[in-house]
Amino acid sequence: MKSVKIAGLHRNYFTAFPSTHKSSKPQLHIFQLSSRFSQLPHTLTLTNASLTTSRLIIQPYPHSSSHSARLRVSSHDASRLASFPEDKEAPPTSSFAEFITSERVKVVAMLALALALCNADRVVMSVAIVPLSLSRGWSRSLSGIVQSSFLWGYLISPIAGGTLVDYYGGKVVMAWGVALWSLATFLTPWAAETSLWALLAMRALLGVAEGVALPCMNNMVARWFPKTERAQAVGLAMAGFQLGSAIGLTLSPILMSRGGIFGPFVIFGLSGFLWVLVWLSATSSTPDQNPQISKSELDYILDKRQKSFPVENKTKTTKGIPPFRRLLSKLPTWSLIVANAMHSWGFFVLLSWMPIYFNSIYHVDLRQAAWFSAVPWSVMAIMGYFGGMWSDMLIRRGISVTLTRKIMQSIGFVGPGIALIGLTSARSPSIASAWLTLAVGLKSFSHSGFLVNLQEIAPHYSGVLHGITNTAGTFAAILGTVGTGFFVELVGSFQGFLLLTAVLYFLASLFYILFSTGERVNFDETGC
């Protein structure tokens, strides 16, 4: 916070006496400001003026008839005013009541809804594939190819989408992404009735659009939340992501029974278009652009963010090619790549094949299979949020960010690995669902591990870095989703593939523990 005792504005010249102790001799400061201040009277005497990052708040001198004003200051103007001495005042704080009613929680709630739609649109095919395969005579391997077609598109977009997010911000890119994937979902029934190739193309288009979702989420969380709240914010957003799985798996059989196989595709597609309208009208890219935000919340966000990583408050002025070679030259980057790859492998194998697994192993009907598969994702949503709260609490209590991320990631990988071993020995669908619920619930701790870690090691490149790791994750997801079908056909055992997945979880956890960090990594200079 910069403060001045008496200030005057004459044309575009701002003259100020900074606030000082009585024993100090005040010094006169004169700054030329931009033409944006021409809206004020040419001569105005001000008092109680203050500068908070990019917002100038002024009160007229008591004898002046003018009204007070709150004006946005450009970064050029802010640099001129930066020589004012800092007032020694208590830093802004946030209570739980303020947190749950704040503008930043509204933003993360909208992100959670977007991610819920994102995952619901994905998992509809996991349920629809059962009647589609029966009606068209598809083999297990062909069913795996149809389900993996989403990932073909998802493979293409994360790096390009992440780069766009870094340049244009998460709000605009997320709006375009949701609109496009909702259109692809809405048109899926037409594509399925046209040809197999049309269906594959439409699912690939869905993947292209959804590839920007998580980079946009990370970008918006980094802009709106200080470091001590980010794991909790990511937990809230990803809770929506997991609830989307539960909603899609639970509602799809019901909607299919009433509106045919393609009923869910139409409903979820239209819901996405409605979300875009609300998102564009009710949110802003950054806190200081939000007309509804309170001054106390804005001060709290900016104060905390500046203390964590001052570089986060800078914006890119050039739109060059990201330093891919330097990004890939650091072991912390590879720890994130391995973590995302394993996370995606486990996620898509369980998401795509669990309805078929319960249907074929335990001989439950489609609606029951969807229910047994949906319950774990609901638990994952809840545990992910509490994992985020625990992570933020550890950091506030003085545990290093690096150690906190490693603890969260270890729980998120070792836990599911052990639970999958238990799943292979389950003798009833209820026990199997319990093991699956434990596996998926513990997996949510990864959101407070590698997923938040992306923002910490590369604030300037979190979007493109997320894209790189997502691309690696998509390769792994394709291999796991398609490989499951071929593995079951060749070996005749789902359990063998689950054991392989458990071993990979253990190895990925070890790699992350050895090479990850919670500190910022310098990707802008070679050899740093």
Coordinates of C-alpha atoms in Angstrom, one line a residue:
M1 CA 0.0 0.0 0.0
K2 CA 1.4 3.4 -1.0
S3 CA -0.1 6.5 0.8
V4 CA 0.2 10.2 0.4
K5 CA -0.8 12.9 2.8
I6 CA -1.7 15.8 0.5
A7 CA -1.8 15.4 -3.3
G8 CA -2.7 17.6 -6.2
L9 CA -3.6 16.9 -9.8
H10 CA -2.9 19.6 -12.5
R11 CA -3.6 18.5 -16.0
N12 CA -1.6 15.2 -16.2
Y13 CA 0.8 16.0 -13.4
F14 CA 0.3 14.3 -10.0
T15 CA 2.0 16.2 -7.1
A16 CA 2.2 14.5 -3.7
F17 CA 3.6 14.7 -0.2
P18 CA 4.1 11.1 1.0
S19 CA 2.8 10.2 4.5
T20 CA 5.7 10.4 6.9
H21 CA 6.3 10.3 10.6
K22 CA 6.2 13.7 12.3
S23 CA 9.9 13.6 12.9
S24 CA 10.6 13.2 9.2
K25 CA 10.8 16.0 6.7
P26 CA 8.3 15.5 3.9
Q27 CA 9.6 15.5 0.4
L28 CA 7.7 16.7 -2.7
H29 CA 7.1 14.2 -5.5
I30 CA 5.8 15.2 -9.0
F31 CA 4.9 12.5 -11.5
Q32 CA 3.5 12.8 -15.0
L33 CA 0.6 10.5 -15.5
S34 CA -1.1 9.1 -18.6
S35 CA -4.0 10.8 -20.4
R36 CA -6.5 8.4 -18.7
F37 CA -6.7 11.0 -15.9
S38 CA -8.1 13.7 -18.2
Q39 CA -11.6 12.8 -16.9
L40 CA -10.7 14.6 -13.6
P41 CA -10.8 18.4 -13.2
H42 CA -7.7 20.1 -14.5
T43 CA -6.8 21.3 -11.0
L44 CA -7.7 19.2 -8.0
T45 CA -6.3 19.1 -4.5
L46 CA -6.5 15.6 -3.0
T47 CA -5.9 14.0 0.4
N48 CA -5.9 10.4 1.6
A49 CA -4.8 9.1 -1.8
S50 CA -3.5 5.5 -1.9
L51 CA -2.1 3.2 -4.5
T52 CA -2.7 -0.5 -4.4
T53 CA -0.8 -2.2 -7.2
S54 CA -2.9 -0.9 -10.1
R55 CA -5.7 1.0 -8.4
L56 CA -5.4 4.6 -7.3
I57 CA -8.0 5.7 -4.7
I58 CA -8.3 9.4 -4.0
Q59 CA -10.3 11.7 -1.7
P60 CA -10.7 15.4 -2.4
Y61 CA -9.2 17.9 0.0
P62 CA -11.9 18.9 2.6
H63 CA -12.4 22.3 1.1
S64 CA -12.9 20.9 -2.4
S65 CA -16.3 20.3 -3.9
S66 CA -15.2 17.4 -6.0
H67 CA -16.2 13.8 -5.3
S68 CA -13.8 11.0 -4.5
A69 CA -12.6 8.7 -7.3
R70 CA -11.2 5.2 -7.8
L71 CA -9.2 5.0 -11.0
R72 CA -7.2 2.2 -12.6
V73 CA -3.5 3.0 -13.0
S74 CA -1.4 1.5 -15.8
S75 CA 1.8 -0.4 -15.0
H76 CA 3.7 2.6 -16.4
D77 CA 2.0 4.9 -14.0
A78 CA 2.4 2.5 -11.1
S79 CA 6.2 2.4 -11.6
R80 CA 6.3 6.2 -11.3
L81 CA 4.5 6.1 -8.1
A82 CA 6.5 3.3 -6.6
S83 CA 8.9 5.6 -4.9
F84 CA 6.4 6.3 -2.1
P85 CA 7.5 4.8 1.2
E86 CA 5.6 1.8 2.4
D87 CA 3.1 2.3 5.2
K88 CA 3.8 -0.1 8.1
E89 CA 0.3 -1.6 8.4
A90 CA -1.0 -5.0 9.2
P91 CA -1.3 -7.3 6.2
P92 CA -4.8 -8.1 5.0
T93 CA -6.2 -11.3 6.4
S94 CA -9.0 -13.7 5.4
S95 CA -11.5 -15.5 7.6
F96 CA -13.5 -18.6 6.6
A97 CA -16.7 -16.6 6.4
E98 CA -15.0 -14.1 4.0
F99 CA -13.5 -17.0 2.0
I100 CA -16.8 -18.8 1.3
T101 CA -18.6 -15.5 0.3
S102 CA -15.7 -14.1 -1.7
E103 CA -15.5 -13.4 -5.4
R104 CA -12.6 -15.8 -5.8
V105 CA -14.8 -18.7 -4.5
K106 CA -17.4 -17.7 -7.1
V107 CA -14.8 -18.1 -9.8
V108 CA -13.6 -21.5 -8.5
A109 CA -17.3 -22.6 -8.3
M110 CA -17.8 -21.8 -12.0
L111 CA -14.5 -23.6 -12.7
A112 CA -15.9 -26.6 -10.8
L113 CA -19.1 -26.6 -12.9
A114 CA -17.1 -26.4 -16.1
L115 CA -14.9 -29.4 -15.1
A116 CA -18.1 -31.3 -14.0
L117 CA -19.5 -30.8 -17.5
C118 CA -16.1 -31.7 -19.0
N119 CA -15.9 -35.1 -17.3
A120 CA -19.6 -35.8 -17.7
D121 CA -19.3 -35.4 -21.4
R122 CA -16.4 -37.8 -21.4
V123 CA -18.0 -40.6 -19.3
V124 CA -21.3 -40.7 -21.2
M125 CA -19.5 -42.9 -23.7
S126 CA -18.3 -45.2 -21.0
V127 CA -21.9 -46.1 -20.3
A128 CA -23.2 -45.8 -23.9
I129 CA -20.4 -48.1 -25.2
V130 CA -22.2 -51.2 -23.7
P131 CA -25.4 -50.9 -25.7
L132 CA -23.6 -49.5 -28.7
S133 CA -21.2 -52.5 -28.8
L134 CA -24.1 -54.9 -28.5
S135 CA -26.1 -53.3 -31.3
R136 CA -23.2 -53.0 -33.7
G137 CA -21.3 -56.2 -32.8
W138 CA -18.1 -54.4 -31.7
S139 CA -15.3 -56.5 -30.1
R140 CA -13.6 -55.5 -26.8
S141 CA -10.6 -54.1 -28.7
L142 CA -12.8 -52.0 -31.0
S143 CA -14.7 -50.7 -28.0
G144 CA -11.4 -49.6 -26.5
I145 CA -10.6 -47.8 -29.7
V146 CA -13.9 -46.0 -29.7
Q147 CA -13.4 -44.9 -26.1
S148 CA -9.8 -43.8 -26.8
S149 CA -10.8 -41.7 -29.8
F150 CA -11.5 -38.9 -27.3
L151 CA -7.8 -39.0 -26.3
W152 CA -6.6 -38.6 -29.9
G153 CA -7.9 -35.1 -29.8
Y154 CA -6.9 -34.6 -26.3
L155 CA -3.3 -35.4 -27.4
I156 CA -3.2 -32.5 -29.8
S157 CA -4.5 -29.5 -27.8
P158 CA -3.0 -29.3 -24.3
I159 CA 0.4 -27.7 -25.4
A160 CA -1.2 -25.3 -27.9
G161 CA -4.1 -24.6 -25.5
G162 CA -1.7 -24.1 -22.5
T163 CA 0.3 -21.6 -24.6
L164 CA -2.9 -19.7 -25.5
V165 CA -3.9 -19.7 -21.8
D166 CA -0.5 -18.1 -20.8
Y167 CA -1.0 -15.4 -23.4
Y168 CA -4.7 -14.6 -23.3
G169 CA -5.8 -15.8 -19.9
G170 CA -8.0 -18.6 -18.7
K171 CA -11.4 -16.8 -19.0
V172 CA -11.4 -16.4 -22.8
V173 CA -9.8 -19.8 -23.6
M174 CA -12.1 -21.6 -21.2
A175 CA -15.2 -20.1 -22.8
W176 CA -14.1 -21.2 -26.3
G177 CA -13.2 -24.6 -25.0
V178 CA -16.5 -25.3 -23.3
A179 CA -18.5 -24.0 -26.3
L180 CA -16.6 -26.3 -28.6
W181 CA -16.8 -29.4 -26.5
S182 CA -20.5 -28.9 -25.8
L183 CA -21.1 -28.7 -29.6
A184 CA -19.2 -31.9 -30.1
T185 CA -21.2 -33.6 -27.4
F186 CA -24.5 -32.3 -28.8
L187 CA -23.6 -33.6 -32.3
T188 CA -22.4 -37.0 -31.2
P189 CA -25.8 -38.7 -31.8
W190 CA -25.8 -37.5 -35.4
A191 CA -22.2 -38.7 -35.9
A192 CA -23.0 -42.1 -34.4
E193 CA -25.9 -42.6 -36.8
T194 CA -23.8 -41.5 -39.8
S195 CA -20.7 -43.7 -39.6
L196 CA -18.1 -45.1 -37.3
W197 CA -15.5 -42.7 -38.7
A198 CA -17.9 -39.7 -38.0
L199 CA -18.3 -40.9 -34.4
L200 CA -14.5 -41.2 -33.9
A201 CA -14.0 -37.7 -35.4
M202 CA -16.6 -36.2 -33.1
R203 CA -15.1 -37.8 -30.0
A204 CA -11.7 -36.6 -31.2
L205 CA -13.1 -33.0 -31.5
L206 CA -14.4 -33.3 -27.9
G207 CA -10.8 -34.2 -26.8
V208 CA -9.4 -31.2 -28.7
A209 CA -11.7 -28.8 -26.9
E210 CA -11.4 -30.4 -23.5
G211 CA -7.6 -30.2 -23.6
V212 CA -7.7 -26.6 -22.5
A213 CA -9.8 -27.2 -19.4
L214 CA -7.1 -28.0 -16.8
P215 CA -4.6 -25.4 -18.0
C216 CA -7.4 -22.8 -17.8
M217 CA -8.3 -23.9 -14.4
N218 CA -4.7 -23.7 -13.2
N219 CA -4.3 -20.2 -14.8
M220 CA -7.4 -18.8 -13.1
V221 CA -6.5 -20.3 -9.7
A222 CA -3.0 -18.8 -10.0
R223 CA -4.5 -15.4 -10.8
W224 CA -7.2 -15.4 -8.1
F225 CA -5.7 -17.3 -5.2
P226 CA -2.6 -16.7 -3.0
K227 CA -0.3 -19.7 -2.6
T228 CA -1.7 -20.5 0.9
E229 CA -5.1 -21.2 -0.6
R230 CA -4.3 -22.8 -4.0
A231 CA -4.4 -26.4 -3.0
Q232 CA -7.8 -25.8 -1.4
A233 CA -9.0 -24.0 -4.6
V234 CA -7.7 -26.8 -6.8
G235 CA -9.5 -29.2 -4.5
L236 CA -12.8 -27.4 -5.0
A237 CA -12.3 -27.2 -8.8
M238 CA -11.3 -30.8 -9.1
A239 CA -14.2 -31.8 -6.8
G240 CA -16.4 -30.6 -9.7
F241 CA -14.3 -32.7 -12.1
Q242 CA -14.9 -35.9 -10.1
L243 CA -18.6 -35.1 -9.4
G244 CA -18.9 -34.9 -13.2
S245 CA -17.8 -38.5 -13.4
A246 CA -20.4 -39.5 -10.8
I247 CA -23.1 -37.4 -12.5
G248 CA -22.3 -38.8 -15.9
L249 CA -22.2 -42.4 -14.8
T250 CA -25.3 -42.1 -12.6
L251 CA -27.6 -40.0 -14.8
S252 CA -26.6 -41.5 -18.2
P253 CA -28.5 -44.9 -17.7
I254 CA -31.6 -43.0 -16.4
L255 CA -31.5 -40.6 -19.4
M256 CA -31.0 -43.4 -21.8
S257 CA -34.0 -45.3 -20.4
R258 CA -36.2 -42.3 -21.1
G259 CA -34.6 -40.6 -24.1
G260 CA -32.7 -43.4 -25.9
I261 CA -29.0 -44.1 -26.0
F262 CA -28.2 -40.5 -27.1
G263 CA -30.4 -38.6 -24.6
P264 CA -27.5 -37.8 -22.2
F265 CA -25.4 -36.3 -25.1
V266 CA -28.1 -33.8 -25.9
I267 CA -28.8 -32.8 -22.3
F268 CA -25.1 -32.3 -21.3
G269 CA -24.3 -30.5 -24.6
L270 CA -27.1 -27.9 -24.0
S271 CA -25.9 -27.5 -20.4
G272 CA -22.5 -26.5 -21.6
F273 CA -23.9 -23.7 -23.8
L274 CA -25.7 -22.3 -20.7
W275 CA -22.5 -22.4 -18.7
V276 CA -20.7 -20.3 -21.3
L277 CA -23.3 -17.5 -21.1
V278 CA -23.0 -17.3 -17.3
W279 CA -19.2 -17.5 -17.3
L280 CA -18.7 -14.6 -19.7
S281 CA -21.1 -12.4 -17.9
A282 CA -20.3 -13.1 -14.3
T283 CA -16.5 -13.5 -14.1
S284 CA -13.3 -11.6 -14.9
S285 CA -9.8 -12.7 -15.9
T286 CA -8.1 -11.1 -12.9
P287 CA -9.3 -9.8 -9.5
D288 CA -8.5 -6.2 -10.3
Q289 CA -10.8 -6.3 -13.3
N290 CA -13.7 -7.5 -11.3
P291 CA -16.2 -4.7 -10.5
Q292 CA -17.9 -6.7 -7.7
I293 CA -14.8 -7.4 -5.6
S294 CA -14.4 -5.7 -2.3
K295 CA -11.3 -3.6 -1.6
S296 CA -10.4 -5.8 1.4
E297 CA -10.5 -9.0 -0.8
L298 CA -8.5 -7.4 -3.5
D299 CA -5.8 -6.2 -1.1
Y300 CA -5.7 -9.6 0.5
I301 CA -5.1 -11.4 -2.8
L302 CA -2.5 -9.0 -4.1
D303 CA -0.6 -8.8 -0.8
K304 CA -0.4 -12.6 -0.5
R305 CA 0.5 -13.1 -4.1
Q306 CA 3.3 -10.5 -4.1
K307 CA 4.8 -12.2 -1.0
S308 CA 4.8 -15.6 -2.6
F309 CA 6.1 -15.0 -6.1
P310 CA 6.5 -11.4 -7.2
V311 CA 7.0 -12.6 -10.8
E312 CA 3.3 -13.8 -10.9
N313 CA 2.2 -10.2 -11.0
K314 CA 4.0 -9.5 -14.2
T315 CA 2.4 -10.1 -17.5
K316 CA 4.0 -11.2 -20.7
T317 CA 4.7 -8.5 -23.2
T318 CA 6.0 -10.7 -26.0
K319 CA 4.3 -13.7 -27.6
G320 CA 7.3 -15.8 -28.6
I321 CA 7.8 -19.5 -28.6
P322 CA 8.0 -20.9 -25.1
P323 CA 11.5 -22.3 -24.1
F324 CA 10.6 -26.0 -24.6
R325 CA 14.2 -27.1 -24.5
R326 CA 14.9 -25.4 -21.1
L327 CA 11.6 -26.6 -19.7
L328 CA 12.5 -30.2 -20.6
S329 CA 16.0 -29.9 -19.4
K330 CA 15.0 -29.8 -15.7
L331 CA 14.3 -32.9 -13.6
P332 CA 11.4 -31.2 -11.7
T333 CA 9.7 -30.9 -15.1
W334 CA 10.1 -34.6 -15.7
S335 CA 8.8 -35.4 -12.2
L336 CA 5.6 -33.6 -13.2
I337 CA 5.5 -35.4 -16.6
V338 CA 5.8 -38.8 -14.9
A339 CA 3.2 -37.9 -12.3
N340 CA 0.7 -36.7 -14.8
A341 CA 1.3 -39.7 -17.1
M342 CA 0.6 -42.1 -14.2
H343 CA -2.3 -40.1 -13.0
S344 CA -3.9 -40.1 -16.4
W345 CA -3.2 -43.8 -16.9
G346 CA -5.0 -44.8 -13.7
F347 CA -7.7 -42.3 -14.2
F348 CA -8.8 -43.3 -17.7
V349 CA -8.3 -47.0 -17.2
L350 CA -10.7 -46.9 -14.2
L351 CA -13.1 -44.4 -15.7
S352 CA -13.4 -46.1 -19.1
W353 CA -13.4 -49.8 -18.1
M354 CA -15.0 -50.0 -14.6
P355 CA -18.6 -50.2 -15.9
I356 CA -17.6 -53.1 -18.2
Y357 CA -15.5 -54.6 -15.4
F358 CA -18.4 -54.8 -13.0
N359 CA -20.7 -56.0 -15.8
S360 CA -18.4 -58.8 -17.0
I361 CA -16.8 -59.9 -13.7
Y362 CA -19.7 -59.6 -11.3
H363 CA -22.5 -59.8 -13.9
V364 CA -24.4 -56.8 -12.7
D365 CA -26.7 -54.9 -15.2
L366 CA -25.7 -51.6 -16.8
R367 CA -27.5 -49.4 -14.2
Q368 CA -25.9 -51.2 -11.3
A369 CA -22.5 -51.2 -13.0
A370 CA -22.7 -47.5 -13.5
W371 CA -23.7 -47.0 -9.9
F372 CA -20.8 -49.1 -8.5
S373 CA -18.5 -47.1 -10.8
A374 CA -20.0 -43.7 -9.8
V375 CA -19.7 -43.9 -6.0
P376 CA -15.9 -43.8 -6.0
W377 CA -15.8 -40.5 -8.0
S378 CA -18.2 -38.9 -5.5
V379 CA -15.8 -39.8 -2.7
M380 CA -12.9 -38.6 -4.7
A381 CA -14.5 -35.1 -4.9
I382 CA -14.9 -34.9 -1.1
M383 CA -11.4 -36.3 -0.3
G384 CA -9.8 -34.1 -2.9
Y385 CA -11.1 -30.9 -1.2
F386 CA -10.1 -32.1 2.3
G387 CA -6.7 -33.0 0.9
G388 CA -6.3 -29.5 -0.4
M389 CA -7.3 -28.0 3.0
W390 CA -4.7 -30.3 4.8
S391 CA -2.0 -29.3 2.3
D392 CA -2.6 -25.6 2.8
M393 CA -2.7 -26.1 6.6
L394 CA 0.7 -27.8 6.5
I395 CA 2.2 -24.9 4.5
R396 CA 0.7 -22.3 6.9
R397 CA 2.2 -24.2 9.8
G398 CA 5.7 -23.9 8.4
I399 CA 6.1 -27.2 6.5
S400 CA 8.0 -26.5 3.3
V401 CA 6.1 -26.5 0.0
T402 CA 8.4 -29.2 -1.4
L403 CA 7.8 -31.6 1.5
T404 CA 4.1 -30.9 1.4
R405 CA 3.8 -31.7 -2.3
K406 CA 5.8 -34.9 -1.9
I407 CA 3.6 -36.1 1.0
M408 CA 0.4 -35.4 -1.0
Q409 CA 1.7 -37.1 -4.1
S410 CA 2.9 -40.2 -2.2
I411 CA -0.6 -40.6 -0.7
G412 CA -2.1 -40.1 -4.2
F413 CA 0.0 -42.9 -5.8
V414 CA 0.9 -45.4 -3.1
G415 CA -2.6 -45.5 -1.7
P416 CA -4.3 -46.4 -5.0
G417 CA -1.6 -48.9 -5.8
I418 CA -2.4 -50.8 -2.6
A419 CA -6.1 -50.5 -3.1
L420 CA -6.0 -51.9 -6.7
I421 CA -4.2 -55.0 -5.3
G422 CA -7.1 -55.4 -2.9
L423 CA -9.6 -54.9 -5.8
T424 CA -8.2 -57.9 -7.7
S425 CA -9.1 -60.2 -4.8
A426 CA -12.7 -58.9 -4.2
R427 CA -15.3 -61.6 -4.4
S428 CA -18.4 -59.5 -4.5
P429 CA -19.4 -56.2 -6.3
S430 CA -19.9 -54.4 -2.9
I431 CA -16.3 -55.3 -1.7
A432 CA -14.9 -54.4 -5.2
S433 CA -16.7 -51.1 -5.1
A434 CA -15.2 -50.4 -1.6
W435 CA -11.7 -51.1 -2.8
L436 CA -12.3 -49.0 -5.9
T437 CA -13.6 -46.2 -3.8
L438 CA -10.5 -46.3 -1.6
A439 CA -8.3 -46.3 -4.7
V440 CA -10.0 -43.3 -6.3
G441 CA -10.4 -41.4 -3.1
L442 CA -6.7 -41.6 -2.2
K443 CA -5.9 -40.7 -5.8
S444 CA -7.4 -37.3 -5.3
F445 CA -4.4 -36.3 -3.1
S446 CA -2.5 -36.0 -6.3
H447 CA -4.4 -32.7 -6.9
S448 CA -2.5 -31.2 -4.0
G449 CA 0.7 -32.7 -5.3
F450 CA 1.8 -32.4 -8.9
L451 CA -1.3 -30.4 -10.1
V452 CA -0.6 -27.5 -7.8
N453 CA 3.1 -27.9 -8.2
L454 CA 2.8 -26.8 -11.9
Q455 CA 2.0 -23.2 -10.7
E456 CA 4.9 -23.2 -8.2
I457 CA 7.9 -24.2 -10.4
A458 CA 6.9 -22.1 -13.4
P459 CA 4.5 -19.2 -12.8
H460 CA 5.1 -17.7 -16.2
Y461 CA 4.8 -21.1 -18.1
S462 CA 2.3 -23.0 -16.0
G463 CA -0.1 -23.2 -19.0
V464 CA 2.4 -24.6 -21.5
L465 CA 4.0 -26.8 -18.8
H466 CA 0.5 -28.2 -18.0
G467 CA 0.1 -28.8 -21.7
I468 CA 3.4 -30.7 -21.9
T469 CA 2.5 -32.9 -18.9
N470 CA -1.0 -33.4 -20.2
T471 CA 0.3 -34.5 -23.5
A472 CA 2.4 -37.1 -21.8
G473 CA -0.6 -38.1 -19.7
T474 CA -2.7 -38.5 -22.8
F475 CA -0.2 -40.8 -24.4
A476 CA -0.3 -42.9 -21.2
A477 CA -4.1 -42.7 -21.1
I478 CA -4.3 -43.9 -24.8
L479 CA -1.9 -46.8 -24.1
G480 CA -3.8 -47.8 -20.9
T481 CA -7.3 -47.5 -22.4
V482 CA -6.5 -49.4 -25.6
G483 CA -4.0 -51.7 -23.9
T484 CA -6.7 -52.8 -21.4
G485 CA -8.9 -54.1 -24.2
F486 CA -6.1 -56.0 -26.0
F487 CA -4.6 -57.2 -22.7
V488 CA -8.0 -58.7 -21.7
E489 CA -8.5 -60.3 -25.1
L490 CA -5.0 -61.9 -25.1
V491 CA -4.6 -62.8 -21.4
G492 CA -8.3 -63.1 -20.5
S493 CA -7.8 -61.2 -17.2
F494 CA -8.8 -57.8 -16.0
Q495 CA -7.0 -58.4 -12.7
G496 CA -3.6 -58.8 -14.3
F497 CA -3.9 -55.3 -15.8
L498 CA -4.9 -53.8 -12.5
L499 CA -1.8 -55.4 -10.9
L500 CA 0.4 -53.8 -13.6
T501 CA -1.2 -50.5 -12.9
A502 CA -0.5 -50.9 -9.2
V503 CA 3.2 -51.5 -9.8
L504 CA 3.4 -48.4 -12.1
Y505 CA 1.8 -46.3 -9.3
F506 CA 4.6 -47.3 -6.9
L507 CA 7.4 -46.5 -9.4
A508 CA 5.9 -43.1 -10.4
S509 CA 5.7 -42.2 -6.7
L510 CA 9.3 -42.9 -6.1
F511 CA 10.4 -40.8 -9.1
Y512 CA 8.3 -37.8 -7.9
I513 CA 9.8 -38.1 -4.4
L514 CA 13.3 -38.0 -5.8
F515 CA 13.1 -35.2 -8.3
S516 CA 10.3 -32.8 -7.5
T517 CA 10.5 -29.4 -5.8
G518 CA 8.1 -26.8 -4.5
E519 CA 10.5 -23.9 -5.3
R520 CA 10.4 -21.8 -8.4
V521 CA 12.7 -23.1 -11.2
N522 CA 14.4 -20.6 -13.5
F523 CA 13.5 -21.6 -17.0
D524 CA 14.5 -18.2 -18.5
E525 CA 18.2 -18.6 -18.3
T526 CA 20.3 -21.5 -19.5
G527 CA 22.1 -23.5 -16.8
C528 CA 20.0 -22.2 -13.9

